[in-house]
XYZ file of C-alpha atoms in Angstrom:
650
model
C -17.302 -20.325 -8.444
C -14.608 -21.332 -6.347
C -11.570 -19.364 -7.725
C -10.218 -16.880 -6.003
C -10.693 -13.332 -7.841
C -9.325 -9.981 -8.548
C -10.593 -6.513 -7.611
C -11.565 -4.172 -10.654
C -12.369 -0.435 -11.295
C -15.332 0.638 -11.688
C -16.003 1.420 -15.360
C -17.077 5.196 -15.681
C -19.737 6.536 -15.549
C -21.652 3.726 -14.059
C -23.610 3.866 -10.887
C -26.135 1.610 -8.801
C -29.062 3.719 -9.617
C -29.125 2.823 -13.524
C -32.749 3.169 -14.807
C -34.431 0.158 -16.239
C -34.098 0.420 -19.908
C -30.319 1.712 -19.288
C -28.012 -0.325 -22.120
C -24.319 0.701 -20.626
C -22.180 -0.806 -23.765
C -19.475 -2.339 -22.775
C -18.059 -3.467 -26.378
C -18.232 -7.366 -25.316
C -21.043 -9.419 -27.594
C -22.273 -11.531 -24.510
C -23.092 -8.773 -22.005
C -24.327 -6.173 -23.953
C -26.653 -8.864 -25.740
C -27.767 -9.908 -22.063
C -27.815 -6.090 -20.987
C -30.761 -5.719 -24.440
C -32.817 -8.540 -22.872
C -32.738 -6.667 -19.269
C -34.377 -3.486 -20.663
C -36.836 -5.766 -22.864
C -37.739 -8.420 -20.353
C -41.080 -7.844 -19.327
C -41.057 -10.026 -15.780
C -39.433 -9.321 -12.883
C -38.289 -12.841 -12.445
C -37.004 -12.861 -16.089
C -35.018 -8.965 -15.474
C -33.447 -10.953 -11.846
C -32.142 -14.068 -13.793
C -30.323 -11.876 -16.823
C -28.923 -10.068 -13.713
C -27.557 -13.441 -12.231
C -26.303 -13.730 -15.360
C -24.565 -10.727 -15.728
C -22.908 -10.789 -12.381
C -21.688 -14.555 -12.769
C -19.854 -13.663 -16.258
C -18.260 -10.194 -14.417
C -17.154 -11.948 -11.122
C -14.258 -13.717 -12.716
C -12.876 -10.487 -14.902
C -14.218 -7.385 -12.661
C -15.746 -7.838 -9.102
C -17.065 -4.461 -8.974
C -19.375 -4.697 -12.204
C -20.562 -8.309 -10.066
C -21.451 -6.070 -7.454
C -23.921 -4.110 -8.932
C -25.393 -6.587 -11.158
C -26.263 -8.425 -8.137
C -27.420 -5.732 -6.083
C -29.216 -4.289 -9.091
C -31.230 -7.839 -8.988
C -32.706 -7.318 -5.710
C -35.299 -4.862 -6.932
C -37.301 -7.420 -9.007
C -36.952 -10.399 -6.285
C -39.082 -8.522 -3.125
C -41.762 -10.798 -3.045
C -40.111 -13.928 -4.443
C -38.128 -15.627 -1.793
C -36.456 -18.334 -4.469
C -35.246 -15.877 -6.637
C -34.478 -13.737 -3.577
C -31.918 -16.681 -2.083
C -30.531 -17.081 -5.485
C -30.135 -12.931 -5.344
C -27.994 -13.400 -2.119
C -25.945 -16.171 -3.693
C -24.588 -14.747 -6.842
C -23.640 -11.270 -4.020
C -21.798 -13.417 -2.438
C -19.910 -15.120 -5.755
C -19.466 -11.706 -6.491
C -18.046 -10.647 -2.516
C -16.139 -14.092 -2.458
C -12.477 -12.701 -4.014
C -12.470 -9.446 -1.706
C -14.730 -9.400 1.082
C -15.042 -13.150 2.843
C -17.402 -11.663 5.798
C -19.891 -10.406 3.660
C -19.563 -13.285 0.815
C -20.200 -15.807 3.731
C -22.851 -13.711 5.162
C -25.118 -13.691 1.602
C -24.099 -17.417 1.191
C -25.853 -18.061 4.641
C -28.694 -15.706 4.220
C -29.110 -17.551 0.705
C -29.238 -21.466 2.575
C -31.821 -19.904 5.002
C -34.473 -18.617 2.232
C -33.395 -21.596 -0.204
C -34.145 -24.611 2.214
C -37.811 -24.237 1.937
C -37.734 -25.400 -1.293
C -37.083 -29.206 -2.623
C -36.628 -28.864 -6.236
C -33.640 -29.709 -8.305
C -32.815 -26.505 -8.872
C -32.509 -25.374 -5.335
C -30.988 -28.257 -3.906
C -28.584 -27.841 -6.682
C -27.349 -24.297 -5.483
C -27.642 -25.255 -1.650
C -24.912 -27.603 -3.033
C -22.869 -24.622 -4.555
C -23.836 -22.653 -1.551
C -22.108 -25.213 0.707
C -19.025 -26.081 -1.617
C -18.192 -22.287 -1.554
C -18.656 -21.244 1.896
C -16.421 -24.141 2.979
C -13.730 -23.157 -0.062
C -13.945 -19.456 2.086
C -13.149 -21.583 5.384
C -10.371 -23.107 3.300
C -9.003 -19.700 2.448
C -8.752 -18.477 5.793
C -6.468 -21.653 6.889
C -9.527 -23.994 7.757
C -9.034 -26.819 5.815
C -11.458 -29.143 8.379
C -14.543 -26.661 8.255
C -13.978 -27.384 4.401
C -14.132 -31.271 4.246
C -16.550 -31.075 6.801
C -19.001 -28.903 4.642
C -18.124 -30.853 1.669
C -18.669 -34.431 3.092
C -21.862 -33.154 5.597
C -23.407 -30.850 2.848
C -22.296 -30.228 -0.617
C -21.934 -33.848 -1.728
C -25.677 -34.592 -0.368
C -27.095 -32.379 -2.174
C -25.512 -32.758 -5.235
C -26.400 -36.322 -4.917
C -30.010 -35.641 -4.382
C -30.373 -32.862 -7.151
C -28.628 -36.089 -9.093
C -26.051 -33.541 -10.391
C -23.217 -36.208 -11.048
C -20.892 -32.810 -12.217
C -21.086 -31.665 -9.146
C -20.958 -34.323 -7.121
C -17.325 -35.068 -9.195
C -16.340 -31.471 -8.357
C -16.485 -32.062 -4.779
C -14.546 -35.399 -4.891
C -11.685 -33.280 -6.956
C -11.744 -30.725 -4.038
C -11.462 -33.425 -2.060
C -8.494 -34.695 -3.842
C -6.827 -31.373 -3.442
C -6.758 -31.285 0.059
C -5.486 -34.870 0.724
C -2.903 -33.673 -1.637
C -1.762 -30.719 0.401
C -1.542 -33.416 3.041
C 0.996 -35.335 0.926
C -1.546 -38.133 1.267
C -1.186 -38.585 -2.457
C -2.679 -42.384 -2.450
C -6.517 -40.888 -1.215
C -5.663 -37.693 -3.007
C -5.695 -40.439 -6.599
C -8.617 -41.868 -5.194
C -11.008 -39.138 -5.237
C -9.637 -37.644 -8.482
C -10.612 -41.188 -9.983
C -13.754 -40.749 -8.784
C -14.452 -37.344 -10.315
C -12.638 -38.499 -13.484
C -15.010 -41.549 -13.770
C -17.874 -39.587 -13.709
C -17.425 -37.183 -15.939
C -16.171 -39.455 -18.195
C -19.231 -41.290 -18.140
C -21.400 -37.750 -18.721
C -19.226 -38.584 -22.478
C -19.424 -34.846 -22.855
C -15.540 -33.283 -22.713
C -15.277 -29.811 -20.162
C -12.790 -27.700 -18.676
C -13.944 -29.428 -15.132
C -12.808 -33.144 -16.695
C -9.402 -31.146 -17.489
C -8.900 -29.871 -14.209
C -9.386 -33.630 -12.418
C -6.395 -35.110 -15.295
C -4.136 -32.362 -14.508
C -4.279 -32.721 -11.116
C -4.147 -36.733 -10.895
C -1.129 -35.778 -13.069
C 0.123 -33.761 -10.462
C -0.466 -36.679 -7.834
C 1.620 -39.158 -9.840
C 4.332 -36.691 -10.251
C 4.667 -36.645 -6.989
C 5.078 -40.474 -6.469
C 7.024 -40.599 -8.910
C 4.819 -42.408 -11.846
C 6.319 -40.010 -14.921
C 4.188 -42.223 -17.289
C 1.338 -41.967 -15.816
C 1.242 -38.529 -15.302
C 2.389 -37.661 -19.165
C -0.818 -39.522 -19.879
C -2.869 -37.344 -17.914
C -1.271 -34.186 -19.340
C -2.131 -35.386 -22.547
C -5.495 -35.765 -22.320
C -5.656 -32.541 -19.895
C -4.260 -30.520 -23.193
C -6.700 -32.569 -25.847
C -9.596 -30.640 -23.637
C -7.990 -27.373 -22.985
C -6.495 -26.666 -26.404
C -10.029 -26.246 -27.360
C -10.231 -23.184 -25.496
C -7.045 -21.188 -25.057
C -8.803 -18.555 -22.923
C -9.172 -21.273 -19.997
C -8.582 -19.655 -16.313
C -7.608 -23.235 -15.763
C -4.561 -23.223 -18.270
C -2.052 -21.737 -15.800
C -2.529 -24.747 -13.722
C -2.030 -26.846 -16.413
C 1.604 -25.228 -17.399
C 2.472 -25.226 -13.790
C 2.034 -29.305 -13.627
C 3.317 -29.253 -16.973
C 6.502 -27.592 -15.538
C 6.540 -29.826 -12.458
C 6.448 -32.880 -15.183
C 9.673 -31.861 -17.297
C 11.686 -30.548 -13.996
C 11.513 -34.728 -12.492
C 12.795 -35.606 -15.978
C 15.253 -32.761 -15.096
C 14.508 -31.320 -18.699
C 15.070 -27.604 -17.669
C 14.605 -25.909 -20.955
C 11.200 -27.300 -21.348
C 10.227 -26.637 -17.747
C 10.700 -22.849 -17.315
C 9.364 -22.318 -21.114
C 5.873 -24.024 -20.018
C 6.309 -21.855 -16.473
C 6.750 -19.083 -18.528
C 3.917 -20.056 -20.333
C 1.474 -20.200 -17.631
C 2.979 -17.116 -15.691
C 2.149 -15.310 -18.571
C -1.611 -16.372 -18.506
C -1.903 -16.279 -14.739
C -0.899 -12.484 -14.902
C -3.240 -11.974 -17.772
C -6.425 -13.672 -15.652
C -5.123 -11.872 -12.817
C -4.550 -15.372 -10.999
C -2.475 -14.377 -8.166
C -3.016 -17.365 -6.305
C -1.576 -19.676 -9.476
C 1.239 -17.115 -10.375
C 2.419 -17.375 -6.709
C 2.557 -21.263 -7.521
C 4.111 -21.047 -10.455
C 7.125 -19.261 -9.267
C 7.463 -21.251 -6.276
C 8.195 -23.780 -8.708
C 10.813 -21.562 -10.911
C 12.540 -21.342 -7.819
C 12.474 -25.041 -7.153
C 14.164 -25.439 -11.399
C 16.632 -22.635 -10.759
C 17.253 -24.293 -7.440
C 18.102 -27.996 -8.470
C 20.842 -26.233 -11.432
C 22.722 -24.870 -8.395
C 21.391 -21.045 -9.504
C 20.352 -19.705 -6.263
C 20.565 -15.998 -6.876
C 17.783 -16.929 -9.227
C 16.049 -19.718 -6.972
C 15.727 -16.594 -3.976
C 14.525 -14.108 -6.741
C 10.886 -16.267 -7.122
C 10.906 -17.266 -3.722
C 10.533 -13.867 -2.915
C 8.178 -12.898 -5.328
C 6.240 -15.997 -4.600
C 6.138 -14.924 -0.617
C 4.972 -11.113 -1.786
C 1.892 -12.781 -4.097
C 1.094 -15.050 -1.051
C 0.535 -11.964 0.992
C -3.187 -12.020 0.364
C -4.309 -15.296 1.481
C -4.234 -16.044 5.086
C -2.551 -20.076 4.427
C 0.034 -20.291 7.270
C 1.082 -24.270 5.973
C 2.289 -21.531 2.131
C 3.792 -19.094 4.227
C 6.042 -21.615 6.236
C 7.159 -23.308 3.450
C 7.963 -20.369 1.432
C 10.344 -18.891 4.594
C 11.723 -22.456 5.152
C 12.827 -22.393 1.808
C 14.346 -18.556 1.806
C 16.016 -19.168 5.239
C 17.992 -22.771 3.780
C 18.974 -20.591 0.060
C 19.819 -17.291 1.493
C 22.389 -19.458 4.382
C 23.626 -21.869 1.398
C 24.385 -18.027 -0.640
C 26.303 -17.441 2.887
C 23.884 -14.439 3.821
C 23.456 -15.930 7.380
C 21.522 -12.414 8.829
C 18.835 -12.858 6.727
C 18.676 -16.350 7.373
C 18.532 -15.976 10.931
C 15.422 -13.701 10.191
C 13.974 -15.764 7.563
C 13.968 -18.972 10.503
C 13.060 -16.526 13.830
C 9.814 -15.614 11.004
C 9.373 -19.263 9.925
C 9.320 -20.297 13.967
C 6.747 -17.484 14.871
C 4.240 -18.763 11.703
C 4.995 -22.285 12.954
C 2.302 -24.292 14.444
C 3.138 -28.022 14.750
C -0.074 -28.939 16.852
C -2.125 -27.216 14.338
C -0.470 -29.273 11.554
C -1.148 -32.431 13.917
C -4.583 -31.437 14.381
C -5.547 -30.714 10.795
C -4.453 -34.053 9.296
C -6.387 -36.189 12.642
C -9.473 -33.594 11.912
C -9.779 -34.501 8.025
C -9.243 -38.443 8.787
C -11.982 -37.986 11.182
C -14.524 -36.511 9.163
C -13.722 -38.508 6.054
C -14.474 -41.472 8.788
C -17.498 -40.409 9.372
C -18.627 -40.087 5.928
C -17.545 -43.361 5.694
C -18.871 -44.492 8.735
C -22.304 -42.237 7.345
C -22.184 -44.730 3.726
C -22.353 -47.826 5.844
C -25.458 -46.686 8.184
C -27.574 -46.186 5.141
C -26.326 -49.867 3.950
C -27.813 -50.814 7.642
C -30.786 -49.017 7.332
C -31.256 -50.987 3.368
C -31.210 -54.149 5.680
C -33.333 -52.790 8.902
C -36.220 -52.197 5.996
C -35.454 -56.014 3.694
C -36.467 -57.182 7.713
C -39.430 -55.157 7.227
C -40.486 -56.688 4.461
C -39.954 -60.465 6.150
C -41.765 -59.394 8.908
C -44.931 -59.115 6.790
C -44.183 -62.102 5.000
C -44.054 -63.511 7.834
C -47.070 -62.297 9.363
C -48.964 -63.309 6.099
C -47.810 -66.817 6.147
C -48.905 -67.485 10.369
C -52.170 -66.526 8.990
C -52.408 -69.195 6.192
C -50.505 -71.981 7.888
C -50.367 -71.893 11.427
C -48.007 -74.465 12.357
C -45.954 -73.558 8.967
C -46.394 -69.441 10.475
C -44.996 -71.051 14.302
C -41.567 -72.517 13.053
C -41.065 -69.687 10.281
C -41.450 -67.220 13.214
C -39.336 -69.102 15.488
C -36.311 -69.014 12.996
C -36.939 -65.689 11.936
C -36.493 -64.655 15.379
C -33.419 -66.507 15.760
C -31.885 -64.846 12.451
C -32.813 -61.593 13.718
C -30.721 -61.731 16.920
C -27.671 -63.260 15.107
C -27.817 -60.587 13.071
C -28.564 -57.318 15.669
C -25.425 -59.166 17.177
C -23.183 -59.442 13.839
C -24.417 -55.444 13.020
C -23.364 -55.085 16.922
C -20.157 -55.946 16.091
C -20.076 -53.854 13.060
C -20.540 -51.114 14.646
C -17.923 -51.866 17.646
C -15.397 -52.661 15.074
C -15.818 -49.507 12.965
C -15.235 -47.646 16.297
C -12.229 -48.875 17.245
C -10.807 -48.688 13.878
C -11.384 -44.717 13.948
C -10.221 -44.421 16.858
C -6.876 -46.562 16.213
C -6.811 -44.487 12.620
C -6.656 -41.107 14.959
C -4.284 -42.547 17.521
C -1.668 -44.490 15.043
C -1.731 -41.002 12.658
C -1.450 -38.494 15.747
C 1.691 -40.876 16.696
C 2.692 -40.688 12.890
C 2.943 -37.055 12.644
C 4.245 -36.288 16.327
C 7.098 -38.298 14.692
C 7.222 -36.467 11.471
C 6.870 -33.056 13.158
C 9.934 -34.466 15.249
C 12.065 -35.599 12.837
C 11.790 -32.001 10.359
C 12.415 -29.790 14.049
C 15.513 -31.805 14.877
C 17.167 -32.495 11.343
C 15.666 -29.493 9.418
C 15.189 -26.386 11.912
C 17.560 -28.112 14.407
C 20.317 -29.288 11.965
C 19.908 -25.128 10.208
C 20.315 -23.508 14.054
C 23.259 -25.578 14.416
C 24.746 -24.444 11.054
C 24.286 -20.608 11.992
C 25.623 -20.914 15.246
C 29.129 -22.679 14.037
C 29.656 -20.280 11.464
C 28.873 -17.212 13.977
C 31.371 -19.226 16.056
C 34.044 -19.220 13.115
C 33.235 -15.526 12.357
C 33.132 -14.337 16.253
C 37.570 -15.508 15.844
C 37.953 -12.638 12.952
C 35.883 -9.648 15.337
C 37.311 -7.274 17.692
C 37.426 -7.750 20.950
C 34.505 -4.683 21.307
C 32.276 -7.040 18.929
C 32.943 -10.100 20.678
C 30.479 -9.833 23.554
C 27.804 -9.094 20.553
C 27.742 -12.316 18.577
C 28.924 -14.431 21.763
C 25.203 -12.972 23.036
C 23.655 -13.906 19.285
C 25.352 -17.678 19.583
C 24.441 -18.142 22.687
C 20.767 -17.068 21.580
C 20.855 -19.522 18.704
C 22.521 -22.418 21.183
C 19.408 -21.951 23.179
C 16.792 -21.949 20.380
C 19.043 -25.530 19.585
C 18.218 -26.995 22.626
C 14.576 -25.677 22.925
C 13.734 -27.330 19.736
C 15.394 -30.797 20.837
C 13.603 -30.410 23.953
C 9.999 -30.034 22.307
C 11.295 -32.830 19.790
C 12.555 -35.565 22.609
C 9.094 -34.418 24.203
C 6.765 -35.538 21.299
C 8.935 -38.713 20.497
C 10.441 -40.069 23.955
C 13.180 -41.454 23.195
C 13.982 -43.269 26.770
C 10.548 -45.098 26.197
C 12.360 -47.055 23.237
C 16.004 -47.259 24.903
C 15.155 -48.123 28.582
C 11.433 -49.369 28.800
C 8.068 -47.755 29.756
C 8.921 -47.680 33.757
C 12.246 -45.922 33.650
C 10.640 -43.692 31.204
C 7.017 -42.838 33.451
C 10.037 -42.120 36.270
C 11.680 -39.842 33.898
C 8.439 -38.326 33.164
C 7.548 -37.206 36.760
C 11.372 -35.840 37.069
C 11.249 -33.670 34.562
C 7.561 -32.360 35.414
C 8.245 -31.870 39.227
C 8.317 -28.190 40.037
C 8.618 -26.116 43.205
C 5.229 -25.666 43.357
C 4.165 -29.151 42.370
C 5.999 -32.337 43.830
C 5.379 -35.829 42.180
C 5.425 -38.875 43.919
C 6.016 -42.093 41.413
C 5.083 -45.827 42.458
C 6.040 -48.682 39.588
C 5.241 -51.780 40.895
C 5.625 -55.233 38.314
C 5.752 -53.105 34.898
C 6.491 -55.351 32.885
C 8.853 -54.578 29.486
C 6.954 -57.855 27.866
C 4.484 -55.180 26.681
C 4.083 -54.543 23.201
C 5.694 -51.482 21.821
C 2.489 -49.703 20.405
C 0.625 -50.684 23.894
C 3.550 -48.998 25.865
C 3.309 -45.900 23.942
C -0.745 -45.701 24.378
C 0.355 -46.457 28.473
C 2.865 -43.401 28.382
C 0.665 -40.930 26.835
C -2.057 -41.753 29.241
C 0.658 -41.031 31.865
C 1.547 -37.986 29.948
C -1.751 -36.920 29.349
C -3.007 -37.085 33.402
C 0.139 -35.345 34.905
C -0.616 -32.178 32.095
C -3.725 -32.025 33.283
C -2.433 -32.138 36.821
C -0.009 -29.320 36.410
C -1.947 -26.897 34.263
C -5.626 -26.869 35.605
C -5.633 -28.605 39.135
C -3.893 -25.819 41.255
C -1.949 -29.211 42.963
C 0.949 -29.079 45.260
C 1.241 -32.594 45.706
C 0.964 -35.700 43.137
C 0.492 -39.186 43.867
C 1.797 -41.601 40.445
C 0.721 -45.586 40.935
C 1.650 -47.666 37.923
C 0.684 -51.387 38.150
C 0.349 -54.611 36.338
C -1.678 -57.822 37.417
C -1.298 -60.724 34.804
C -3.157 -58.866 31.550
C -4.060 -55.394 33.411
C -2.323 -52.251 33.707
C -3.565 -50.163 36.731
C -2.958 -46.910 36.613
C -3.972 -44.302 39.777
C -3.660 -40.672 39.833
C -3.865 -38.404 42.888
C -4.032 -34.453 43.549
C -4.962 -32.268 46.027
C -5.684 -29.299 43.704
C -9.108 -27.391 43.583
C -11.406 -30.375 42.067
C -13.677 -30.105 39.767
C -16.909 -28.465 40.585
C -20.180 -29.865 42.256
C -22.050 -28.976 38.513
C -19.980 -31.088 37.088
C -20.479 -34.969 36.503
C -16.725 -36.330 36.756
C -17.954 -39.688 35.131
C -19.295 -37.780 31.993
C -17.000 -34.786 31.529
C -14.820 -34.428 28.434
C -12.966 -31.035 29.555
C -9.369 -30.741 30.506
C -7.976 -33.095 28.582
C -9.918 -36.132 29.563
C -11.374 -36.552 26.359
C -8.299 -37.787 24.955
C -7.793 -39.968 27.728
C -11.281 -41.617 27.339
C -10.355 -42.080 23.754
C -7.129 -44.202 23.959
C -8.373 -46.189 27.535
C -11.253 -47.046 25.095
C -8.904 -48.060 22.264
C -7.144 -49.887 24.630
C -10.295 -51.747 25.814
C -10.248 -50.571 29.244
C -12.407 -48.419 32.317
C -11.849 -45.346 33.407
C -13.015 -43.876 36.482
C -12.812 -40.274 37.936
C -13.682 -39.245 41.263
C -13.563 -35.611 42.635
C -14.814 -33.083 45.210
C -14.587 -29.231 44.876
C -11.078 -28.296 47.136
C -10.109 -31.641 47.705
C -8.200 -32.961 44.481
C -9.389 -35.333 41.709
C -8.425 -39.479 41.781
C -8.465 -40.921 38.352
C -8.323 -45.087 38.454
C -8.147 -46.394 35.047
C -7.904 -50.061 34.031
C -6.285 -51.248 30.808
C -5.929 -54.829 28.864
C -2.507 -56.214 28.074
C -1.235 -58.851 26.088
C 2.232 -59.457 26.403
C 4.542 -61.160 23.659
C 4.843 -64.493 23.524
C-alpha cells in the first residue's frame, strides 16, 4: 500500500472491544463473508490473518475500520512473533494516510520482529515494509531517504523472496522520482524495466497499467506523442477491465496531458473531468490536486486565465495536506505569473514574497546530487557482486591448480607461475576499476551540482528576477497617477521590490560567476576576496603565473576550491586576517590558505576531518587528482596547502 488515504467515520455502533463471534454486517459480500470465517476460525493464527485481511481491504475506503481490524488482531498473535510483525505492519498500512509517526513506528517495530525469519514470506513483507516507510519519507519532502530505502532495502529483498512484481514496483517508484526530477531519459529506463517484467509474468494487472501510463507520461513530456498514445492504449486495454480502479484517475490525468500537447482542448478537460470525477469518488486528494493543476495549465494555454487561477487555487487548497515544498512552489509560481498577467499585481506581490519564503534552491541542488549518488552506489553495489563472481572463478583455479602441482610437478611449477602472473594483472585491471568508478561519481556529483547551480541561476534571474522587475515598473507607472500623500507609500514598496531585484541577481552572479568566463580565473579569485573582505575580516590575495591556458571546467573546479576555503574562513574560523596564495608551476596549481582564527581543536585530526566544509574540498582536489594538506593548532589559525594537476590547451 503506497497510496495515500482518506480519513473515515467510524461506522456506529462499533467499538474495539467486539466479542469473538461478533458478525457487524456491513452490507458488502467480501467483508462480511471474511467477518463469518473470523467467528468460525478455530486458530488463533487463522482469526489474525482474516484480520489482516480485513484491515488491508478497509485501509483504502475507511482508515478507521483498518484501525480496529488491526488492533483487534493483536489478541491472537501474543506468543507468535511472525504473525505478531505482520500485526504491526498492516497498523501501520492502516496509520500510513493519517498518522506518519505512528505508521513508521509499527513499520519499524514490524522489521525488528520480522528479521529473524528467512522465509519467502517474510522477506517478502520486509520488502513492503521498506518500500512504504521510505514512500512516508517521500511524503514528508524526503525524496533521498526514499531511493535510499528502495535501492539499500526494498529491491533486495524483493529480489531474494524472487518476487519479480515487486521488484518491478520499486523500479516504477523509481521512475517516478527521476521524473519529478525532469530526468525523463532514467525516469523511461526504470519504467522499462518494470514493464518488462511484468510483461514477462504474461498475467495482465492494474500494477502493469500503472508502469504504461506513466512511461506515457514520460514521453509526453519529451515530446514523443506516438509513443505515448501507444502506452495509453494498452494502459486502457488493462484498466477497462475494472472501472472501479483507484488507479483510473491517473490514467485520465495523462490522458488529459496527451490531448492538451495535441492542443485538442475539448478532449482534454472531458477526460480531466473524467478522472476528477473518480478521484473525488476514491477520495484521491493527492490525484484531484493533480488533475486540476493541469485544468489550469488547458484553460491557461486558451488565454482563459480567470479560469486557469480558479484550479490553481483549488489545486494549492488540496495540496495543503502533504508537506511537498518542490508542489507548493510551483503551484505559487504559477498564481503569482496569472494573477500579474490578469493585472492584480497585490496579490502577485504576495503570491512571489510566499513563493520566496517556501523557496529552497540548495535543497533542490542537494536532492538531485543525493539521488545520483545513491543510484551510484547501487550501481557501484551491481558491479562488486560481478567482482566477487570473479574473486570465487579464482577460487576455483586455485584448486585446480593445486590439484595439478600434485600430479605433475614441473607441469604444477609453470601453471603456478602464470597463474600468479594473471592474478596480479588482474588485482591491477580490478584496481583500476575501482579508481575509475570513483572518479566518475565524483565527476557525476561535481558536473550536476555545476548543472543545477546554473539552472537554479538562470529561473532566479529570468523568472523571479525578470517578475520583480515587472511589478516594480508598473508600481513605477502607477506611483505618476497617486497623490502626493500616497507617494512616499509605493516609492517605499518599489524601492522594496528594487532591492529584492538586486538580492536575487546577487545570489544568481554568486552561484554562476560570471567574471570567471569574461575576465579569467585570476581577476575573478581577486574579485572574490573583494567582495568577501569585511571590517572584521581583511583578505590578503597573491596570484602569481595563473595562467588563462587552463581549461574552462578545471578553472571552475580551481574557483570553487577558492570559494569553498574563504567560506569556511569567514563563517567558522573567528579570523581577522587572511592570507590568499594562488600559484602555478608548469602542470600544478598551488593553492595556500592562511588564518589566524581559533583553529581547530587538539581532538581533532586536521588530516582526517570532513567538518566545515572540507569535505567538499577533499572531493573536487580528489577529482582533480591532487593533495591536500591541513595544518592547525587550537588559537593559532588553520594553513590549508593543496596541490592540483593541470593540463593546459594545446
Amino acid at each position: 500500500m503506497k497510496t495515500i488515504l482518506a480519513i473515515s467515520v467510524l461506522i456506529a455502533g462499533w467499538t474495539l472491544d467486539w466479542p469473538a463471534n461478533a458478525q457487524s454486517k456491513t452490507g458488502n459480500p467480501y467483508t462480511d463473508s471474511l467477518l463469518t470465517r473470523v467467528a468460525a476460525a478455530a486458530a488463533d493464527s487463522a482469526k489474525a490473518r482474516l484480520l489482516f485481511q480485513l484491515s488491508d481491504y478497509w485501509s483504502e475506503r475507511d482508515s478507521a475500520q483498518s484501525v480496529q481490524f488491526a488492533d483487534r488482531s493483536f489478541q491472537y498473535t501474543p506468543k507468535n512473533s511472525f504473525l505478531r510483525g505482520l500485526a504491526h505492519f498492516y497498523r501501520a498500512g492502516a496509520y500510513f494516510s493519517y498518522d506518519v509517526i505512528k505508521s513508521q513506528q509499527d513499520y519499524l517495530s514490524a522489521d525488528s520482529l520480522l528479521m529473524h525469519f528467512s522465509s519467502k514470506e517474510a522477506l517478502q513483507y520486509r520488502s513492503r515494509i521498506w518500500h512504504n516507510y521510505g514512500a512516508l519519507e517521500q511524503r514528508k519532502d524526503n525524496s533521498e531517504a526514499f531511493v535510499d530505502l528502495i535501492l539499500s532495502k526494498a529491491i533486495p529483498y524483493a529480489q531474494a523472496a524472487g518476487d519479480q512484481k515487486r521488484v518491478a514496483w520499486n523500479y516504477m517508484d523509481l521512475g517516478a522520482v527521476f521524473m519529478n526530477y525532469k530526468n525523463y531519459t532514467r525516469a523511461s529506463e526504470y519504467y522499462d524495466k518494470a514493464i518488462d517484467i511484468l510483461n514477462a509474468a504474461g498475467e495482465p494487472s492494474s500494477l502493469l497499467a500503472e508502469c504504461y501510463v506513466q512511461r506515457a507520461k514520460s514521453d509526453i513530456l519529451q515530446d514523443s506523442l506516438h509513443i505515448a498514445q501507444v502506452a495509453l492504449s494498452q494502459a486502457f486495454q488493462i484498466l477497462s477491465v475494472d472501472r472501479d480502479s483507484s488507479y483510473l484517475p491517473v490514467y485520465y490525468l495523462v490522458e488529459g496531458m496527451y490531448h492538451s500537447k495535441r492542443k485538442q482542448w475539448k478532449q482534454a478537460i472531458a477526460a480531466l473531468d473524467t478522472g476528477e470525477a473518480i478521484a473525488h469518488q476514491l477520495r484521491r486528494t493527492y490525484d484531484e490536486a493533480s488533475i486540476a493543476y493541469e485544468k489550469s495549465q488547458v484553460y491557461k494555454q486558451q488565454g482563459l486565465l480567470g479560469e486557469a487561477k480558479h484550479f490553481l487555487e483549488k489545486a494549492y487548497n488540496l495540496q495543503q495536506g502533504y508537506e511537498i515544498s518542490n508542489n507548493f512552489r510551483l503551484l505559487l509560481f504559477e498564481l503569482a505569473k496569472t494573477e500579474a498577467a490578469l493585472g492584480q499585481h497585490d496579490t502577485a506581490f504576495n503570491r512571489l514574497m510566499e513563493y520566496v519564503q517556501v523557496s529552497d534552491s540548495f535543497f533542490m541542488k542537494r536532492t538531485a546530487v543525493a539521488i545520483a549518488d545513491q543510484e551510484s552506489k547501487y550501481r557501484v553495489a551491481e558491479k562488486e557482486k560481478e567482482l566477487l563472481r570473479l574473486q570465487n572463478r579464482n577460487q576455483v583455479q586455485r584448486l585446480i591448480l593445486y590439484f595439478g602441482i600434485c600430479l605433475f610437478v614441473l607441469v604444477g611449477a609453470f601453471a603456478f607461475y602464470a597463474y600468479r602472473q594473471r592474478k596480479k594483472r588482474e588485482a591491477q585491471r580490478l584496481n583500476a576499476i575501482q579508481q575509475h568508478l570513483e572518479i566518475q561519481v565524483a565527476k557525476a556529483q561535481l558536473q550536476g551540482e555545476e548543472k543545477e547551480r546554473q539552472r537554479i541561476a538562470r529561473d532566479l534571474h529570468d523568472g523571479l528576477g525578470g517578475l520583480l522587475a515587472g511589478i516594480k515598473l508598473n508600481l513605477s507607472v502607477a506611483n505618476h497617477d497617486k497623490q502626493q500623500g500616497e507617494h512616499v507609500e509605493l516609492e517605499k514598496i518599489i524601492a522594496q521590490v528594487d532591492d529584492s531585484v538586486h538580492e536575487l541577481r546577487r545570489i544568481a552572479r554568486n552561484m554562476v560567476p560570471e567574471i570567471l568566463i569574461r575576465s579569467g580565473l585570476a581577476n575573478a579569485i581577486k574579485d572574490l576576496c573583494e567582495v568577501m573582505t569585511t571590517d572584521k575580516m581583511a583578505i590578503t590575495c597573491e596570484i602569481l603565473n595563473l595562467s588563462e591556458a587552463i581549461p574552462q571546467q578545471q578553472k571552475i573546479e580551481i574557483y570553487r576550491i577558492v570559494q569553498e576555503l574563504l567560506t569556511n574562513a569567514a563563517k567558522h574560523s573567528g579570523a581577522t586576517e587572511v592570507f590568499l596564495q594562488c600559484s602555478k608551476v608548469q602542470d600544478h596549481v598551488y593553492i595556500t590558505i592562511e588564518d589566524n582564527g581559533r583553529g581547530m581543536s587538539q581532538h581533532v585530526d586536521p588530516k582526517k576531518t570532513n567538518g566545515m566544509g572540507l569535505g567538499n574540498i577533499r572531493s573536487r582536489v580528489a577529482y582533480m587528482q591532487g593533495k591536500i594538506d591541513v595544518h592547525s593548532v587550537p588559537k593559532k589559525g588553520v594553513i590549508v596547502n593543496i596541490e592540483i594537476n593541470v593540463a593546459e590547451k594545446k
